[in-house]
Coordinates of C-alpha atoms in Angstrom, one line a residue:
M1 CA -61.7 67.1 43.9
V2 CA -60.3 67.2 40.3
R3 CA -56.5 67.5 39.9
I4 CA -55.3 68.9 36.5
P5 CA -51.4 68.8 35.7
L6 CA -50.2 72.4 35.1
L7 CA -48.9 71.6 31.7
P8 CA -46.5 74.5 31.0
R9 CA -44.5 73.4 33.9
L10 CA -44.2 69.9 33.2
A11 CA -42.2 68.1 30.7
F12 CA -43.4 64.6 31.1
T13 CA -47.6 65.2 31.8
E14 CA -48.3 61.6 31.0
E15 CA -45.6 59.8 32.4
K16 CA -45.8 61.9 35.3
L17 CA -49.4 61.1 35.8
R18 CA -49.1 57.3 35.2
G19 CA -46.4 57.4 37.8
E20 CA -48.3 59.2 40.5
I21 CA -51.4 56.8 39.9
A22 CA -49.6 53.8 40.1
T23 CA -47.9 54.8 43.3
M24 CA -51.0 55.5 44.9
K25 CA -52.6 52.3 43.9
Y26 CA -49.4 50.6 45.4
I27 CA -49.5 52.4 48.7
A28 CA -53.2 51.8 49.0
E29 CA -52.6 48.0 48.4
K30 CA -49.4 47.6 50.2
T31 CA -49.4 50.0 53.1
T32 CA -51.5 51.8 55.6
I33 CA -50.1 55.4 54.8
P34 CA -53.0 57.6 54.6
I35 CA -53.8 59.0 51.3
P36 CA -56.4 60.5 49.4
R37 CA -58.9 57.9 47.5
L38 CA -58.5 57.7 44.0
H39 CA -62.2 57.7 42.3
G40 CA -61.0 57.9 38.6
Y41 CA -58.4 59.6 36.2
S42 CA -57.2 59.7 32.7
V43 CA -53.9 60.1 31.5
T44 CA -54.5 61.7 28.0
Q45 CA -56.7 64.4 26.8
N46 CA -59.1 61.9 25.4
N47 CA -61.9 62.7 27.8
I48 CA -64.8 65.3 28.5
L49 CA -62.4 67.7 30.1
G50 CA -59.8 67.7 27.1
L51 CA -57.1 67.3 29.8
P52 CA -55.5 64.6 31.6
F53 CA -56.9 64.5 35.2
M54 CA -57.4 62.6 38.4
L55 CA -60.5 62.5 40.7
V56 CA -59.4 62.2 44.2
E57 CA -60.8 62.5 47.6
Y58 CA -60.9 65.9 49.4
I59 CA -59.3 65.8 52.8
E60 CA -60.7 68.5 55.5
A61 CA -57.2 69.3 57.0
K62 CA -54.5 71.6 57.4
P63 CA -51.2 71.5 55.7
L64 CA -48.3 70.9 58.0
Q65 CA -46.4 73.6 56.5
G66 CA -46.0 76.9 58.4
T67 CA -45.9 74.9 61.7
P68 CA -42.7 75.7 63.7
L69 CA -42.0 72.2 64.7
Q70 CA -39.4 73.2 67.2
K71 CA -42.0 75.1 69.2
L72 CA -44.4 72.3 69.2
D73 CA -45.6 71.1 72.6
E74 CA -43.2 68.1 73.2
S75 CA -46.3 65.6 73.5
K76 CA -47.4 66.7 70.2
K77 CA -44.0 66.7 68.5
T78 CA -43.6 63.3 69.6
H79 CA -46.9 62.1 68.1
L80 CA -46.3 63.7 65.1
Y81 CA -42.6 62.1 64.8
S82 CA -44.1 58.5 65.5
Q83 CA -46.6 58.8 62.6
L84 CA -44.0 60.2 60.0
A85 CA -41.6 57.4 61.3
N86 CA -44.5 55.0 60.8
I87 CA -44.7 56.3 57.2
Y88 CA -40.7 55.7 56.5
V89 CA -40.7 52.4 58.4
Q90 CA -43.7 51.2 56.3
L91 CA -41.9 52.5 53.0
F92 CA -38.7 51.0 54.3
H93 CA -40.2 47.4 54.3
Q94 CA -41.3 47.9 50.3
L95 CA -38.1 46.7 48.6
F96 CA -37.4 46.6 44.8
D97 CA -34.5 45.4 42.8
R98 CA -33.9 48.4 40.7
I99 CA -34.0 52.4 41.1
G100 CA -36.9 53.4 39.0
A101 CA -40.7 54.3 39.3
L102 CA -43.8 52.5 39.3
T103 CA -46.1 53.2 36.2
L104 CA -49.3 51.9 34.8
D105 CA -49.5 49.0 32.2
E106 CA -50.5 49.5 28.4
N107 CA -54.0 49.8 29.2
D108 CA -53.5 52.4 32.0
G109 CA -55.0 50.1 34.3
K110 CA -52.9 48.0 36.7
R111 CA -49.7 49.4 38.5
I112 CA -46.4 47.7 37.1
F113 CA -42.7 48.2 38.0
S114 CA -40.5 47.3 35.1
S115 CA -38.3 49.8 33.3
N116 CA -39.5 53.4 34.1
R117 CA -37.1 56.1 34.8
P118 CA -37.1 57.8 38.2
L119 CA -38.2 61.5 37.2
N120 CA -37.8 64.1 40.0
V121 CA -38.4 67.8 40.2
D122 CA -34.7 68.5 38.9
V123 CA -35.0 66.5 36.0
N124 CA -38.5 68.1 35.1
D125 CA -37.2 71.8 35.6
Q126 CA -34.2 70.8 33.5
E127 CA -36.2 69.6 30.7
V128 CA -38.7 72.3 30.9
G129 CA -35.9 74.8 30.7
G130 CA -34.6 73.3 27.5
L131 CA -31.4 71.7 29.1
D132 CA -32.0 68.4 27.4
I133 CA -31.3 66.3 30.4
C134 CA -33.2 63.4 28.9
R135 CA -30.3 62.7 26.6
H136 CA -28.7 61.2 29.9
L137 CA -32.1 59.5 31.2
S138 CA -34.2 57.6 28.5
S139 CA -37.7 56.9 29.2
K140 CA -37.0 53.3 29.8
Q141 CA -34.0 53.8 32.0
S142 CA -33.6 52.3 35.3
F143 CA -30.5 51.6 37.5
A144 CA -29.2 48.3 39.2
S145 CA -26.8 50.1 41.4
T146 CA -26.3 53.0 43.7
I147 CA -23.2 53.8 41.8
D148 CA -24.9 53.9 38.6
Y149 CA -27.6 56.5 39.9
I150 CA -25.3 58.7 41.6
Y151 CA -23.3 58.8 38.2
F152 CA -26.3 59.9 36.6
I153 CA -26.9 62.5 39.3
V154 CA -23.6 64.0 38.7
K155 CA -24.5 64.3 35.2
L156 CA -27.6 66.3 36.2
I157 CA -25.5 68.7 38.2
F158 CA -23.0 69.2 35.3
N159 CA -25.6 69.7 32.8
D160 CA -27.1 72.3 35.2
F161 CA -23.7 74.2 35.1
Y162 CA -22.9 74.0 31.5
R163 CA -26.5 74.3 30.3
G164 CA -28.6 76.1 32.9
R165 CA -29.0 80.0 33.5
D166 CA -27.8 80.4 37.0
F167 CA -27.2 83.7 38.4
I168 CA -23.2 83.8 38.7
H169 CA -21.9 87.0 40.7
H170 CA -18.5 86.5 39.5
R171 CA -15.7 84.2 38.2
D172 CA -15.0 82.9 41.8
D173 CA -18.5 81.8 42.0
A174 CA -18.4 79.9 38.9
Q175 CA -15.2 78.2 39.8
N176 CA -16.2 77.3 43.2
Y177 CA -19.6 75.7 41.3
L178 CA -17.6 73.7 39.0
Y179 CA -14.8 72.8 41.5
S180 CA -17.3 71.3 43.9
I181 CA -18.9 69.2 41.3
H182 CA -15.5 67.7 40.2
M183 CA -14.1 67.2 43.9
S184 CA -17.4 65.7 44.9
Q185 CA -17.1 62.7 42.6
S186 CA -14.5 60.8 44.6
I187 CA -16.3 61.6 47.5
L188 CA -19.5 60.1 46.4
M189 CA -17.9 56.8 45.0
E190 CA -15.9 56.6 48.4
W191 CA -19.3 57.3 50.1
V192 CA -21.1 54.2 48.5
K193 CA -21.3 51.3 50.7
P194 CA -20.7 48.2 48.6
E195 CA -22.9 45.9 50.6
L196 CA -25.5 48.5 49.5
N197 CA -24.8 49.3 46.1
H198 CA -26.9 46.6 44.3
G199 CA -29.8 47.3 46.6
P200 CA -32.4 46.5 47.7
F201 CA -33.9 49.8 46.7
I202 CA -36.5 51.8 48.6
P203 CA -39.7 53.6 47.4
M204 CA -39.4 57.3 48.7
H205 CA -41.9 60.0 48.4
G206 CA -40.6 62.4 45.8
D207 CA -41.6 65.6 47.4
F208 CA -42.0 64.7 51.2
R209 CA -42.7 68.5 52.6
P210 CA -44.9 69.7 55.2
S211 CA -47.0 71.3 52.5
N212 CA -47.9 67.8 51.3
I213 CA -48.8 66.5 54.5
L214 CA -52.4 67.2 56.1
V215 CA -52.9 67.0 59.9
D216 CA -55.6 67.8 62.2
D217 CA -55.5 70.2 65.3
D218 CA -53.9 67.3 67.5
F219 CA -51.2 66.9 64.8
S220 CA -52.5 63.4 63.8
I221 CA -51.5 62.9 60.0
L222 CA -54.6 62.4 57.8
S223 CA -53.4 62.2 54.4
V224 CA -50.0 62.2 52.5
L225 CA -50.4 64.2 49.2
D226 CA -48.8 64.6 45.8
W227 CA -46.7 61.2 45.1
E228 CA -45.9 62.7 41.5
W229 CA -42.2 62.4 41.6
S230 CA -42.0 59.3 43.7
H231 CA -39.3 56.5 42.9
T232 CA -37.2 54.1 44.4
V233 CA -33.9 55.1 45.9
P234 CA -30.6 53.6 47.2
G235 CA -30.8 52.9 51.1
Q236 CA -28.2 55.4 51.8
M237 CA -30.4 58.1 50.3
F238 CA -33.5 57.0 52.4
V239 CA -32.9 59.8 55.0
P240 CA -35.0 61.5 57.6
P241 CA -36.7 64.8 56.2
F242 CA -34.6 67.8 56.0
W243 CA -37.1 70.1 57.2
L244 CA -37.4 68.5 60.9
A245 CA -35.1 71.2 62.3
D246 CA -37.0 74.0 60.4
T247 CA -34.4 74.1 58.1
G248 CA -34.5 75.1 54.1
V249 CA -32.4 72.4 52.1
M250 CA -30.2 75.3 50.9
G251 CA -29.1 75.7 54.5
I252 CA -28.3 71.9 55.2
G253 CA -25.2 71.4 57.0
S254 CA -24.2 75.2 57.6
I255 CA -22.7 76.1 60.5
T256 CA -25.8 77.4 62.2
T257 CA -27.9 74.3 61.4
I258 CA -25.8 71.3 61.7
F259 CA -26.2 70.7 65.3
P260 CA -30.3 71.0 64.9
D261 CA -30.2 68.7 61.9
I262 CA -28.2 65.9 63.3
G263 CA -30.0 66.3 66.7
E264 CA -33.8 66.1 65.0
A265 CA -32.3 63.3 62.5
S266 CA -31.3 61.5 65.7
A267 CA -34.7 61.8 67.2
F268 CA -36.6 60.9 64.2
A269 CA -34.1 57.8 63.9
H270 CA -35.3 56.8 67.4
A271 CA -38.9 57.3 66.6
A272 CA -38.3 54.8 63.9
H273 CA -36.6 52.2 65.8
E274 CA -39.7 52.3 68.1
Q275 CA -42.1 52.0 65.2
E276 CA -40.1 49.0 63.6
Y277 CA -40.0 47.3 67.1
A278 CA -43.6 47.3 67.0
F279 CA -43.8 46.3 63.5
Y280 CA -42.0 42.8 64.6
N281 CA -44.1 42.9 67.9
G282 CA -41.0 43.2 69.8
K283 CA -39.7 39.8 68.7
R284 CA -36.6 41.0 67.2
P285 CA -33.9 42.8 69.4
W286 CA -33.4 46.7 68.9
Q287 CA -29.9 46.3 67.6
D288 CA -31.3 43.4 64.7
L289 CA -33.8 46.1 63.8
P290 CA -33.2 46.4 59.8
I291 CA -33.8 50.2 60.1
A292 CA -31.7 50.4 62.9
K293 CA -28.7 49.2 60.9
L294 CA -29.5 51.9 58.2
W295 CA -30.0 54.5 60.8
P296 CA -27.8 54.3 63.9
A297 CA -29.2 56.0 67.0
R298 CA -26.9 58.8 66.7
H299 CA -27.3 59.7 62.8
D300 CA -24.1 60.2 61.0
D301 CA -23.9 63.9 59.7
L302 CA -21.9 63.3 56.6
N303 CA -24.3 60.4 55.4
L304 CA -27.1 62.7 56.1
F305 CA -26.0 65.6 54.4
I306 CA -24.6 63.9 51.3
A307 CA -28.0 61.9 50.6
H308 CA -30.0 65.3 51.1
G309 CA -27.6 66.9 48.3
L310 CA -28.4 64.0 46.1
L311 CA -32.0 64.0 46.7
Q312 CA -31.9 67.7 46.0
P313 CA -29.2 67.9 43.0
H314 CA -29.8 72.0 42.7
C315 CA -28.5 72.4 46.2
F316 CA -25.7 69.8 46.2
G317 CA -23.2 72.7 45.7
N318 CA -24.2 74.3 49.1
V319 CA -24.0 71.1 50.9
Y320 CA -20.7 70.5 49.2
W321 CA -19.1 73.8 50.4
N322 CA -21.2 73.7 53.8
R323 CA -20.1 70.5 55.0
L324 CA -17.9 68.4 52.7
D325 CA -14.9 70.5 51.2
S326 CA -13.5 71.1 54.6
H327 CA -14.0 68.0 56.1
Y328 CA -12.2 65.7 53.0
Y329 CA -9.5 68.6 51.9
G330 CA -9.0 70.7 54.5
E331 CA -9.6 74.7 55.1
D332 CA -7.3 75.8 52.2
S333 CA -10.1 76.1 49.8
K334 CA -9.0 79.3 47.9
E335 CA -5.5 77.8 47.2
R336 CA -6.9 74.4 45.9
V337 CA -9.5 75.8 43.7
K338 CA -6.8 78.4 42.2
A339 CA -4.4 75.2 41.5
F340 CA -7.4 73.3 40.1
F341 CA -8.0 75.9 37.5
D342 CA -4.3 76.6 36.7
L343 CA -3.6 73.0 35.7
K344 CA -3.1 72.7 31.8
I345 CA -5.6 69.8 31.9
R346 CA -8.4 72.1 33.2
K347 CA -8.2 74.9 30.7
S348 CA -11.6 73.7 29.4
E349 CA -13.1 74.1 32.9
A350 CA -11.4 77.6 33.3
H351 CA -12.8 78.6 30.0
A352 CA -16.2 77.3 31.0
A353 CA -16.1 79.2 34.3
E354 CA -15.3 82.5 32.5
Q355 CA -18.0 81.7 29.7
K356 CA -20.6 81.5 32.4
C357 CA -20.0 84.8 33.8
Q358 CA -20.2 86.2 30.5
E359 CA -23.4 84.8 29.9
T360 CA -24.7 86.5 33.3
K361 CA -23.4 89.7 32.3
G362 CA -24.9 89.5 28.8
N363 CA -28.4 88.5 30.0
P364 CA -29.0 89.1 33.8
E365 CA -32.7 89.3 33.1
N366 CA -32.8 85.7 31.9
M367 CA -30.8 84.3 35.0
R368 CA -31.6 82.6 38.2
R369 CA -30.2 82.8 41.5
V370 CA -28.4 79.7 42.8

């Protein structure tokens, strides 16, 4: 099967392709995670097709997408969770000293991990949209600490507010969005564990969704697709998938999903503990398993929601208001937001919020809804 990049939707065609190919080479060499065989590729347009391409194995299977996991037979669900957990455990044991991405060498042959930036969907979308996020993320930029990486993600979110074309209903929307970014910064700095700040860092699939997981009728995983946005992440951001409770990321931490989210994450953590216990052939006590230290049997809800907000920066505002604001600052959010923008030192922020509303009123057809 030939895969050709959708060029108008990509800001970094060759870089993305090099990263995906290098990651697939690494996964095939270092793990038993099922992925399509890579038969050939060209990262440039200098070939018979005139386009970059990948020639990969075709897998006869169905995507997990559309399967309501919470309605699955318990035995099938347990079987599926065990395999998903095994994938995570294998990735967990591939450790790196920086936050970045695999790529190909100068001859586009061997995989290397040197100084290649960690691209993701949000970075791509902002660059395609003309938001110039790469002024904060040069092509050789990688990160030696969790705090440095989170600082970049905060810049990414600020950039979305100031340069993006988000659909803002009224001034309160704009103020709440901007307020959430400012107030989350101290939360995030407190959230980072000093003992994990400088790694090691863990490779993570950049788009690990049901649509990229192929299964058979017995829910055995036959292949994991689309490793294009994969990069290493801080240990605290290496968390169970957000969709285990059939929840969209925009709804993570809302009052209607918080208990299913935590419950399924805890069930997944238990499956991961079992897989890692088997990885060590039962020679390490459960309490000493590395992944058990990172993922306790009862998953911490704040850690889970903060991590997923950082992994999906365009949704961080939802996570903040669904789960973080009241926990850290109390219930009087309207008064706090008003007091924030009434401060003299926040004149520029108040003006920016008002300007965002005017942009929406002036060009409603060009806006996108947050």
